């Protein structure tokens, strides 16, 4: 990549999985990549590809501000922000504590929004920039026991759509990445949370069946490889005119289509049957 086309990129949630792979891929393409996460030690291998690592907690405003300032002091600009940090905590609405619900919203929505607010003045001044938000088809569909995770992803969808319209006059693109079924540890962790939050409750039997189904799905070979998400983010970074949405991965398009066209009761029944829910 020519120096002229090289971009300064800040990516969060880069200590593992899709974030780690994406940071590595973008750096190998010739971009200047700053990888951010709480566990800096897990990002050490990225340094061999020229990635700069930052400690950042997306639940702490001071931590995010310090990370953005560090990039600006070193490079004088930020061309791309990839908001990749996030996690899923599954459980019945009745069972998930409000503390846990708030934490999930804090990480998946408010942290993302705060980072957008920190880089937007820079991008407006530059007259260019790109914000890439990792959403999910969970922001377009709903599964039982996933209410709070869906709340966060629906919020990311709405926030990104509004931001895209607001920033168009300033030359700043806003892109959504909407993965479907991707084989990562996310599903394993979400399944564990579902089992934990449902233990000893009226939902335990159904929740355990869904957790087991999720665990099998994310442990097998049916779901798409993480590289499809990395490829989509790479396209969003490098394209002259990126698409507003990149819907990728196993079942992404079909799930969104069915959720859109089916009557609500039909969708509910289909999901309950698929997730082996009997109550």
GROMACS .gro file of N, CA and C in nm, residues 104-266:
model
  489
  104UNK      N    1  -2.370  -0.422   3.027
  104UNK     CA    2  -2.371  -0.460   2.886
  104UNK      C    3  -2.400  -0.339   2.797
  105UNK      N    4  -2.493  -0.256   2.839
  105UNK     CA    5  -2.523  -0.134   2.764
  105UNK      C    6  -2.403  -0.038   2.768
  106UNK      N    7  -2.337  -0.032   2.882
  106UNK     CA    8  -2.220   0.056   2.896
  106UNK      C    9  -2.110   0.018   2.798
  107UNK      N   10  -2.082  -0.111   2.788
  107UNK     CA   11  -1.975  -0.158   2.699
  107UNK      C   12  -2.016  -0.147   2.553
  108UNK      N   13  -2.134  -0.203   2.521
  108UNK     CA   14  -2.173  -0.219   2.381
  108UNK      C   15  -2.227  -0.092   2.316
  109UNK      N   16  -2.280   0.000   2.397
  109UNK     CA   17  -2.344   0.119   2.340
  109UNK      C   18  -2.273   0.248   2.384
  110UNK      N   19  -2.268   0.273   2.514
  110UNK     CA   20  -2.214   0.400   2.560
  110UNK      C   21  -2.064   0.413   2.535
  111UNK      N   22  -1.990   0.303   2.548
  111UNK     CA   23  -1.848   0.307   2.516
  111UNK      C   24  -1.825   0.339   2.370
  112UNK      N   25  -1.903   0.273   2.285
  112UNK     CA   26  -1.896   0.298   2.141
  112UNK      C   27  -1.930   0.444   2.111
  113UNK      N   28  -2.038   0.493   2.171
  113UNK     CA   29  -2.081   0.631   2.146
  113UNK      C   30  -1.976   0.732   2.193
  114UNK      N   31  -1.917   0.705   2.308
  114UNK     CA   32  -1.817   0.797   2.362
  114UNK      C   33  -1.694   0.806   2.270
  115UNK      N   34  -1.652   0.692   2.217
  115UNK     CA   35  -1.537   0.694   2.125
  115UNK      C   36  -1.572   0.770   1.997
  116UNK      N   37  -1.695   0.753   1.949
  116UNK     CA   38  -1.738   0.832   1.834
  116UNK      C   39  -1.728   0.981   1.864
  117UNK      N   40  -1.777   1.021   1.982
  117UNK     CA   41  -1.775   1.161   2.020
  117UNK      C   42  -1.632   1.214   2.030
  118UNK      N   43  -1.539   1.129   2.070
  118UNK     CA   44  -1.400   1.173   2.085
  118UNK      C   45  -1.331   1.193   1.950
  119UNK      N   46  -1.364   1.111   1.851
  119UNK     CA   47  -1.294   1.122   1.722
  119UNK      C   48  -1.366   1.213   1.622
  120UNK      N   49  -1.494   1.238   1.642
  120UNK     CA   50  -1.568   1.315   1.543
  120UNK      C   51  -1.514   1.458   1.522
  121UNK      N   52  -1.478   1.531   1.627
  121UNK     CA   53  -1.421   1.665   1.602
  121UNK      C   54  -1.294   1.659   1.518
  122UNK      N   55  -1.214   1.555   1.540
  122UNK     CA   56  -1.090   1.538   1.463
  122UNK      C   57  -1.123   1.512   1.316
  123UNK      N   58  -1.217   1.422   1.292
  123UNK     CA   59  -1.253   1.387   1.155
  123UNK      C   60  -1.320   1.504   1.083
  124UNK      N   61  -1.402   1.579   1.154
  124UNK     CA   62  -1.464   1.697   1.092
  124UNK      C   63  -1.358   1.799   1.050
  125UNK      N   64  -1.260   1.819   1.136
  125UNK     CA   65  -1.153   1.913   1.106
  125UNK      C   66  -1.071   1.865   0.985
  126UNK      N   67  -1.051   1.734   0.977
  126UNK     CA   68  -0.978   1.676   0.863
  126UNK      C   69  -1.058   1.684   0.734
  127UNK      N   70  -1.192   1.686   0.750
  127UNK     CA   71  -1.279   1.681   0.633
  127UNK      C   72  -1.292   1.541   0.577
  128UNK      N   73  -1.253   1.442   0.658
  128UNK     CA   74  -1.262   1.303   0.614
  128UNK      C   75  -1.250   1.213   0.736
  129UNK      N   76  -1.297   1.091   0.721
  129UNK     CA   77  -1.287   0.993   0.828
  129UNK      C   78  -1.388   0.882   0.807
  130UNK      N   79  -1.371   0.778   0.886
  130UNK     CA   80  -1.461   0.663   0.872
  130UNK      C   81  -1.479   0.597   1.009
  131UNK      N   82  -1.604   0.577   1.047
  131UNK     CA   83  -1.636   0.506   1.171
  131UNK      C   84  -1.703   0.375   1.133
  132UNK      N   85  -1.646   0.266   1.179
  132UNK     CA   86  -1.698   0.133   1.150
  132UNK      C   87  -1.743   0.069   1.280
  133UNK      N   88  -1.873   0.049   1.293
  133UNK     CA   89  -1.930  -0.007   1.416
  133UNK      C   90  -1.969  -0.153   1.396
  134UNK      N   91  -1.919  -0.238   1.482
  134UNK     CA   92  -1.954  -0.379   1.476
  134UNK      C   93  -2.087  -0.400   1.544
  135UNK      N   94  -2.187  -0.428   1.464
  135UNK     CA   95  -2.320  -0.458   1.516
  135UNK      C   96  -2.340  -0.610   1.508
  136UNK      N   97  -2.456  -0.653   1.462
  136UNK     CA   98  -2.488  -0.796   1.453
  136UNK      C   99  -2.627  -0.807   1.394
  137UNK      N  100  -2.660  -0.924   1.342
  137UNK     CA  101  -2.800  -0.944   1.305
  137UNK      C  102  -2.887  -0.947   1.430
  138UNK      N  103  -2.822  -0.953   1.547
  138UNK     CA  104  -2.896  -0.938   1.674
  138UNK      C  105  -2.954  -0.798   1.687
  139UNK      N  106  -2.910  -0.706   1.602
  139UNK     CA  107  -2.969  -0.573   1.598
  139UNK      C  108  -3.084  -0.563   1.500
  140UNK      N  109  -3.117  -0.677   1.438
  140UNK     CA  110  -3.228  -0.682   1.342
  140UNK      C  111  -3.327  -0.793   1.374
  141UNK      N  112  -3.287  -0.889   1.457
  141UNK     CA  113  -3.372  -1.002   1.493
  141UNK      C  114  -3.368  -1.019   1.644
  142UNK      N  115  -3.451  -1.111   1.696
  142UNK     CA  116  -3.456  -1.133   1.841
  142UNK      C  117  -3.467  -1.282   1.872
  143UNK      N  118  -3.385  -1.327   1.965
  143UNK     CA  119  -3.391  -1.464   2.016
  143UNK      C  120  -3.436  -1.462   2.161
  144UNK      N  121  -3.500  -1.567   2.208
  144UNK     CA  122  -3.535  -1.574   2.350
  144UNK      C  123  -3.410  -1.576   2.436
  145UNK      N  124  -3.419  -1.514   2.552
  145UNK     CA  125  -3.311  -1.506   2.651
  145UNK      C  126  -3.197  -1.413   2.608
  146UNK      N  127  -3.216  -1.340   2.498
  146UNK     CA  128  -3.110  -1.250   2.454
  146UNK      C  129  -3.149  -1.103   2.462
  147UNK      N  130  -3.251  -1.072   2.542
  147UNK     CA  131  -3.311  -0.938   2.538
  147UNK      C  132  -3.209  -0.825   2.551
  148UNK      N  133  -3.124  -0.830   2.654
  148UNK     CA  134  -3.035  -0.716   2.678
  148UNK      C  135  -2.926  -0.705   2.572
  149UNK      N  136  -2.881  -0.819   2.521
  149UNK     CA  137  -2.784  -0.814   2.411
  149UNK      C  138  -2.849  -0.751   2.288
  150UNK      N  139  -2.974  -0.791   2.259
  150UNK     CA  140  -3.046  -0.733   2.146
  150UNK      C  141  -3.068  -0.584   2.166
  151UNK      N  142  -3.099  -0.543   2.288
  151UNK     CA  143  -3.116  -0.400   2.317
  151UNK      C  144  -2.991  -0.323   2.275
  152UNK      N  145  -2.875  -0.377   2.308
  152UNK     CA  146  -2.751  -0.305   2.277
  152UNK      C  147  -2.727  -0.299   2.126
  153UNK      N  148  -2.754  -0.408   2.056
  153UNK     CA  149  -2.726  -0.409   1.913
  153UNK      C  150  -2.830  -0.330   1.833
  154UNK      N  151  -2.956  -0.333   1.875
  154UNK     CA  152  -3.055  -0.244   1.814
  154UNK      C  153  -3.013  -0.099   1.834
  155UNK      N  154  -2.958  -0.069   1.950
  155UNK     CA  155  -2.913   0.068   1.979
  155UNK      C  156  -2.797   0.108   1.888
  156UNK      N  157  -2.703   0.016   1.866
  156UNK     CA  158  -2.591   0.045   1.777
  156UNK      C  159  -2.640   0.072   1.636
  157UNK      N  160  -2.741  -0.003   1.592
  157UNK     CA  161  -2.798   0.018   1.460
  157UNK      C  162  -2.857   0.159   1.450
  158UNK      N  163  -2.940   0.197   1.547
  158UNK     CA  164  -3.006   0.328   1.543
  158UNK      C  165  -2.905   0.442   1.553
  159UNK      N  166  -2.811   0.428   1.645
  159UNK     CA  167  -2.710   0.532   1.663
  159UNK      C  168  -2.629   0.551   1.535
  160UNK      N  169  -2.591   0.440   1.473
  160UNK     CA  170  -2.508   0.448   1.352
  160UNK      C  171  -2.585   0.508   1.236
  161UNK      N  172  -2.712   0.473   1.222
  161UNK     CA  173  -2.792   0.528   1.112
  161UNK      C  174  -2.806   0.680   1.127
  162UNK      N  175  -2.833   0.726   1.249
  162UNK     CA  176  -2.845   0.869   1.272
  162UNK      C  177  -2.711   0.939   1.247
  163UNK      N  178  -2.605   0.879   1.298
  163UNK     CA  179  -2.472   0.939   1.285
  163UNK      C  180  -2.430   0.947   1.139
  164UNK      N  181  -2.465   0.846   1.061
  164UNK     CA  182  -2.428   0.847   0.919
  164UNK      C  183  -2.489   0.967   0.847
  165UNK      N  184  -2.615   0.998   0.877
  165UNK     CA  185  -2.681   1.112   0.815
  165UNK      C  186  -2.622   1.244   0.865
  166UNK      N  187  -2.590   1.249   0.994
  166UNK     CA  188  -2.536   1.372   1.052
  166UNK      C  189  -2.397   1.405   0.998
  167UNK      N  190  -2.317   1.302   0.970
  167UNK     CA  191  -2.177   1.325   0.934
  167UNK      C  192  -2.153   1.335   0.785
  168UNK      N  193  -2.252   1.303   0.704
  168UNK     CA  194  -2.234   1.308   0.558
  168UNK      C  195  -2.184   1.444   0.509
  169UNK      N  196  -2.237   1.557   0.560
  169UNK     CA  197  -2.188   1.688   0.511
  169UNK      C  198  -2.041   1.714   0.544
  170UNK      N  199  -1.985   1.638   0.638
  170UNK     CA  200  -1.846   1.662   0.681
  170UNK      C  201  -1.748   1.562   0.621
  171UNK      N  202  -1.797   1.477   0.530
  171UNK     CA  203  -1.707   1.382   0.464
  171UNK      C  204  -1.670   1.262   0.548
  172UNK      N  205  -1.749   1.233   0.651
  172UNK     CA  206  -1.722   1.120   0.740
  172UNK      C  207  -1.822   1.008   0.712
  173UNK      N  208  -1.772   0.890   0.680
  173UNK     CA  209  -1.856   0.773   0.654
  173UNK      C  210  -1.882   0.698   0.783
  174UNK      N  211  -2.002   0.644   0.797
  174UNK     CA  212  -2.036   0.558   0.911
  174UNK      C  213  -2.087   0.426   0.855
  175UNK      N  214  -2.022   0.316   0.897
  175UNK     CA  215  -2.048   0.184   0.840
  175UNK      C  216  -2.086   0.087   0.951
  176UNK      N  217  -2.182   0.002   0.921
  176UNK     CA  218  -2.223  -0.104   1.014
  176UNK      C  219  -2.176  -0.239   0.962
  177UNK      N  220  -2.116  -0.317   1.049
  177UNK     CA  221  -2.082  -0.457   1.020
  177UNK      C  222  -2.185  -0.543   1.092
  178UNK      N  223  -2.257  -0.626   1.018
  178UNK     CA  224  -2.367  -0.705   1.075
  178UNK      C  225  -2.341  -0.855   1.056
  179UNK      N  226  -2.258  -0.915   1.142
  179UNK     CA  227  -2.230  -1.057   1.128
  179UNK      C  228  -2.350  -1.143   1.167
  180UNK      N  229  -2.360  -1.257   1.101
  180UNK     CA  230  -2.454  -1.361   1.142
  180UNK      C  231  -2.382  -1.458   1.233
  181UNK      N  232  -2.396  -1.587   1.204
  181UNK     CA  233  -2.331  -1.689   1.287
  181UNK      C  234  -2.183  -1.699   1.257
  182UNK      N  235  -2.100  -1.653   1.349
  182UNK     CA  236  -1.954  -1.655   1.333
  182UNK      C  237  -1.895  -1.742   1.444
  183UNK      N  238  -1.808  -1.832   1.405
  183UNK     CA  239  -1.750  -1.925   1.503
  183UNK      C  240  -1.641  -1.856   1.584
  184UNK      N  241  -1.679  -1.803   1.699
  184UNK     CA  242  -1.584  -1.742   1.793
  184UNK      C  243  -1.621  -1.787   1.934
  185UNK      N  244  -1.543  -1.744   2.030
  185UNK     CA  245  -1.573  -1.777   2.170
  185UNK      C  246  -1.692  -1.700   2.223
  186UNK      N  247  -1.740  -1.601   2.146
  186UNK     CA  248  -1.855  -1.521   2.191
  186UNK      C  249  -1.972  -1.611   2.230
  187UNK      N  250  -2.007  -1.705   2.142
  187UNK     CA  251  -2.122  -1.792   2.167
  187UNK      C  252  -2.103  -1.883   2.287
  188UNK      N  253  -1.980  -1.930   2.307
  188UNK     CA  254  -1.950  -2.016   2.421
  188UNK      C  255  -1.968  -1.938   2.550
  189UNK      N  256  -1.918  -1.816   2.552
  189UNK     CA  257  -1.929  -1.732   2.672
  189UNK      C  258  -2.075  -1.695   2.698
  190UNK      N  259  -2.149  -1.659   2.591
  190UNK     CA  260  -2.290  -1.624   2.607
  190UNK      C  261  -2.370  -1.743   2.659
  191UNK      N  262  -2.338  -1.863   2.610
  191UNK     CA  263  -2.407  -1.985   2.657
  191UNK      C  264  -2.380  -2.008   2.805
  192UNK      N  265  -2.257  -1.985   2.846
  192UNK     CA  266  -2.223  -2.002   2.988
  192UNK      C  267  -2.298  -1.902   3.074
  193UNK      N  268  -2.304  -1.778   3.028
  193UNK     CA  269  -2.379  -1.676   3.102
  193UNK      C  270  -2.527  -1.713   3.112
  194UNK      N  271  -2.583  -1.768   3.005
  194UNK     CA  272  -2.724  -1.808   3.006
  194UNK      C  273  -2.749  -1.916   3.110
  195UNK      N  274  -2.661  -2.015   3.114
  195UNK     CA  275  -2.676  -2.122   3.212
  195UNK      C  276  -2.663  -2.069   3.354
  196UNK      N  277  -2.566  -1.978   3.374
  196UNK     CA  278  -2.544  -1.922   3.508
  196UNK      C  279  -2.662  -1.838   3.555
  197UNK      N  280  -2.713  -1.753   3.468
  197UNK     CA  281  -2.820  -1.661   3.508
  197UNK      C  282  -2.953  -1.732   3.529
  198UNK      N  283  -2.967  -1.852   3.475
  198UNK     CA  284  -3.095  -1.924   3.482
  198UNK      C  285  -3.099  -2.032   3.588
  199UNK      N  286  -2.986  -2.058   3.651
  199UNK     CA  287  -2.979  -2.166   3.747
  199UNK      C  288  -3.077  -2.146   3.862
  200UNK      N  289  -3.160  -2.248   3.888
  200UNK     CA  290  -3.254  -2.245   3.999
  200UNK      C  291  -3.376  -2.159   3.976
  201UNK      N  292  -3.400  -2.115   3.851
  201UNK     CA  293  -3.515  -2.030   3.822
  201UNK      C  294  -3.620  -2.108   3.742
  202UNK      N  295  -3.734  -2.044   3.719
  202UNK     CA  296  -3.841  -2.107   3.642
  202UNK      C  297  -3.801  -2.131   3.497
  203UNK      N  298  -3.696  -2.065   3.451
  203UNK     CA  299  -3.653  -2.075   3.312
  203UNK      C  300  -3.539  -2.175   3.292
  204UNK      N  301  -3.495  -2.239   3.398
  204UNK     CA  302  -3.372  -2.317   3.393
  204UNK      C  303  -3.373  -2.424   3.285
  205UNK      N  304  -3.476  -2.504   3.276
  205UNK     CA  305  -3.477  -2.617   3.181
  205UNK      C  306  -3.465  -2.567   3.037
  206UNK      N  307  -3.547  -2.468   3.001
  206UNK     CA  308  -3.542  -2.415   2.865
  206UNK      C  309  -3.411  -2.343   2.838
  207UNK      N  310  -3.364  -2.268   2.936
  207UNK     CA  311  -3.238  -2.195   2.919
  207UNK      C  312  -3.121  -2.290   2.900
  208UNK      N  313  -3.120  -2.399   2.973
  208UNK     CA  314  -3.011  -2.496   2.959
  208UNK      C  315  -3.014  -2.562   2.822
  209UNK      N  316  -3.134  -2.588   2.770
  209UNK     CA  317  -3.143  -2.645   2.635
  209UNK      C  318  -3.090  -2.547   2.531
  210UNK      N  319  -3.127  -2.421   2.546
  210UNK     CA  320  -3.076  -2.321   2.452
  210UNK      C  321  -2.925  -2.304   2.467
  211UNK      N  322  -2.876  -2.301   2.591
  211UNK     CA  323  -2.732  -2.287   2.614
  211UNK      C  324  -2.655  -2.403   2.552
  212UNK      N  325  -2.709  -2.523   2.564
  212UNK     CA  326  -2.642  -2.640   2.506
  212UNK      C  327  -2.641  -2.631   2.354
  213UNK      N  328  -2.753  -2.584   2.297
  213UNK     CA  329  -2.761  -2.567   2.151
  213UNK      C  330  -2.660  -2.463   2.104
  214UNK      N  331  -2.649  -2.352   2.178
  214UNK     CA  332  -2.552  -2.248   2.142
  214UNK      C  333  -2.410  -2.302   2.151
  215UNK      N  334  -2.383  -2.377   2.258
  215UNK     CA  335  -2.248  -2.431   2.277
  215UNK      C  336  -2.210  -2.525   2.163
  216UNK      N  337  -2.303  -2.610   2.123
  216UNK     CA  338  -2.276  -2.702   2.012
  216UNK      C  339  -2.255  -2.625   1.882
  217UNK      N  340  -2.340  -2.525   1.859
  217UNK     CA  341  -2.329  -2.448   1.736
  217UNK      C  342  -2.197  -2.376   1.723
  218UNK      N  343  -2.151  -2.316   1.833
  218UNK     CA  344  -2.028  -2.239   1.829
  218UNK      C  345  -1.903  -2.327   1.846
  219UNK      N  346  -1.924  -2.455   1.873
  219UNK     CA  347  -1.811  -2.547   1.884
  219UNK      C  348  -1.792  -2.628   1.756
  220UNK      N  349  -1.895  -2.633   1.672
  220UNK     CA  350  -1.890  -2.713   1.551
  220UNK      C  351  -1.833  -2.636   1.433
  221UNK      N  352  -1.860  -2.688   1.313
  221UNK     CA  353  -1.804  -2.630   1.191
  221UNK      C  354  -1.911  -2.569   1.099
  222UNK      N  355  -2.033  -2.551   1.150
  222UNK     CA  356  -2.141  -2.500   1.067
  222UNK      C  357  -2.130  -2.348   1.046
  223UNK      N  358  -2.086  -2.277   1.148
  223UNK     CA  359  -2.083  -2.131   1.141
  223UNK      C  360  -1.967  -2.082   1.056
  224UNK      N  361  -1.976  -1.957   1.014
  224UNK     CA  362  -1.873  -1.898   0.930
  224UNK      C  363  -1.747  -1.869   1.010
  225UNK      N  364  -1.634  -1.870   0.943
  225UNK     CA  365  -1.506  -1.840   1.007
  225UNK      C  366  -1.496  -1.689   1.035
  226UNK      N  367  -1.424  -1.651   1.140
  226UNK     CA  368  -1.408  -1.508   1.173
  226UNK      C  369  -1.350  -1.425   1.059
  227UNK      N  370  -1.278  -1.489   0.969
  227UNK     CA  371  -1.215  -1.412   0.861
  227UNK      C  372  -1.317  -1.341   0.771
  228UNK      N  373  -1.442  -1.389   0.768
  228UNK     CA  374  -1.542  -1.319   0.685
  228UNK      C  375  -1.572  -1.181   0.743
  229UNK      N  376  -1.565  -1.168   0.876
  229UNK     CA  377  -1.586  -1.037   0.939
  229UNK      C  378  -1.464  -0.949   0.915
  230UNK      N  379  -1.345  -1.007   0.932
  230UNK     CA  380  -1.223  -0.933   0.906
  230UNK      C  381  -1.221  -0.881   0.763
  231UNK      N  382  -1.264  -0.966   0.670
  231UNK     CA  383  -1.267  -0.926   0.529
  231UNK      C  384  -1.364  -0.810   0.507
  232UNK      N  385  -1.479  -0.815   0.573
  232UNK     CA  386  -1.578  -0.707   0.558
  232UNK      C  387  -1.525  -0.575   0.614
  233UNK      N  388  -1.462  -0.582   0.731
  233UNK     CA  389  -1.405  -0.460   0.790
  233UNK      C  390  -1.295  -0.404   0.700
  234UNK      N  391  -1.212  -0.495   0.645
  234UNK     CA  392  -1.107  -0.452   0.554
  234UNK      C  393  -1.165  -0.383   0.432
  235UNK      N  394  -1.273  -0.437   0.378
  235UNK     CA  395  -1.338  -0.373   0.263
  235UNK      C  396  -1.392  -0.236   0.300
  236UNK      N  397  -1.451  -0.226   0.420
  236UNK     CA  398  -1.505  -0.098   0.465
  236UNK      C  399  -1.395   0.005   0.484
  237UNK      N  400  -1.277  -0.039   0.527
  237UNK     CA  401  -1.164   0.052   0.547
  237UNK      C  402  -1.107   0.099   0.412
  238UNK      N  403  -1.092   0.006   0.320
  238UNK     CA  404  -1.017   0.034   0.197
  238UNK      C  405  -1.102   0.084   0.081
  239UNK      N  406  -1.234   0.064   0.088
  239UNK     CA  407  -1.319   0.105  -0.023
  239UNK      C  408  -1.325   0.258  -0.033
  240UNK      N  409  -1.326   0.306  -0.156
  240UNK     CA  410  -1.339   0.450  -0.177
  240UNK      C  411  -1.476   0.499  -0.131
  241UNK      N  412  -1.576   0.415  -0.154
  241UNK     CA  413  -1.712   0.449  -0.113
  241UNK      C  414  -1.774   0.326  -0.045
  242UNK      N  415  -1.755   0.311   0.085
  242UNK     CA  416  -1.802   0.190   0.154
  242UNK      C  417  -1.954   0.183   0.160
  243UNK      N  418  -2.006   0.063   0.170
  243UNK     CA  419  -2.149   0.044   0.185
  243UNK      C  420  -2.190   0.083   0.327
  244UNK      N  421  -2.314   0.129   0.347
  244UNK     CA  422  -2.360   0.158   0.483
  244UNK      C  423  -2.362   0.036   0.572
  245UNK      N  424  -2.388  -0.084   0.511
  245UNK     CA  425  -2.396  -0.208   0.587
  245UNK      C  426  -2.323  -0.320   0.514
  246UNK      N  427  -2.255  -0.402   0.593
  246UNK     CA  428  -2.196  -0.526   0.543
  246UNK      C  429  -2.257  -0.640   0.624
  247UNK      N  430  -2.355  -0.706   0.565
  247UNK     CA  431  -2.425  -0.816   0.632
  247UNK      C  432  -2.362  -0.946   0.587
  248UNK      N  433  -2.291  -1.012   0.677
  248UNK     CA  434  -2.210  -1.128   0.636
  248UNK      C  435  -2.222  -1.241   0.739
  249UNK      N  436  -2.182  -1.360   0.696
  249UNK     CA  437  -2.180  -1.474   0.787
  249UNK      C  438  -2.303  -1.561   0.773
  250UNK      N  439  -2.293  -1.681   0.829
  250UNK     CA  440  -2.396  -1.783   0.817
  250UNK      C  441  -2.532  -1.734   0.865
  251UNK      N  442  -2.631  -1.740   0.779
  251UNK     CA  443  -2.768  -1.711   0.816
  251UNK      C  444  -2.803  -1.564   0.829
  252UNK      N  445  -2.708  -1.475   0.804
  252UNK     CA  446  -2.734  -1.333   0.831
  252UNK      C  447  -2.849  -1.279   0.747
  253UNK      N  448  -2.842  -1.296   0.618
  253UNK     CA  449  -2.943  -1.239   0.530
  253UNK      C  450  -3.078  -1.309   0.546
  254UNK      N  451  -3.076  -1.441   0.556
  254UNK     CA  452  -3.202  -1.515   0.566
  254UNK      C  453  -3.273  -1.486   0.697
  255UNK      N  454  -3.199  -1.474   0.807
  255UNK     CA  455  -3.260  -1.445   0.936
  255UNK      C  456  -3.326  -1.308   0.936
  256UNK      N  457  -3.257  -1.209   0.883
  256UNK     CA  458  -3.313  -1.074   0.879
  256UNK      C  459  -3.436  -1.070   0.788
  257UNK      N  460  -3.429  -1.139   0.675
  257UNK     CA  461  -3.542  -1.144   0.583
  257UNK      C  462  -3.665  -1.206   0.651
  258UNK      N  463  -3.645  -1.320   0.716
  258UNK     CA  464  -3.758  -1.387   0.782
  258UNK      C  465  -3.816  -1.302   0.894
  259UNK      N  466  -3.731  -1.237   0.971
  259UNK     CA  467  -3.779  -1.152   1.080
  259UNK      C  468  -3.860  -1.034   1.027
  260UNK      N  469  -3.823  -0.989   0.905
  260UNK     CA  470  -3.893  -0.876   0.844
  260UNK      C  471  -4.030  -0.915   0.789
  261UNK      N  472  -4.039  -1.031   0.725
  261UNK     CA  473  -4.161  -1.065   0.651
  261UNK      C  474  -4.259  -1.150   0.731
  262UNK      N  475  -4.211  -1.225   0.830
  262UNK     CA  476  -4.302  -1.313   0.904
  262UNK      C  477  -4.384  -1.234   1.006
  263UNK      N  478  -4.509  -1.272   1.028
  263UNK     CA  479  -4.585  -1.216   1.139
  263UNK      C  480  -4.514  -1.247   1.271
  264UNK      N  481  -4.532  -1.161   1.368
  264UNK     CA  482  -4.460  -1.173   1.494
  264UNK      C  483  -4.481  -1.310   1.559
  265UNK      N  484  -4.605  -1.360   1.559
  265UNK     CA  485  -4.632  -1.488   1.622
  265UNK      C  486  -4.562  -1.603   1.550
  266UNK      N  487  -4.551  -1.592   1.418
  266UNK     CA  488  -4.480  -1.696   1.342
  266UNK      C  489  -4.331  -1.697   1.378
   0.00000   0.00000   0.00000
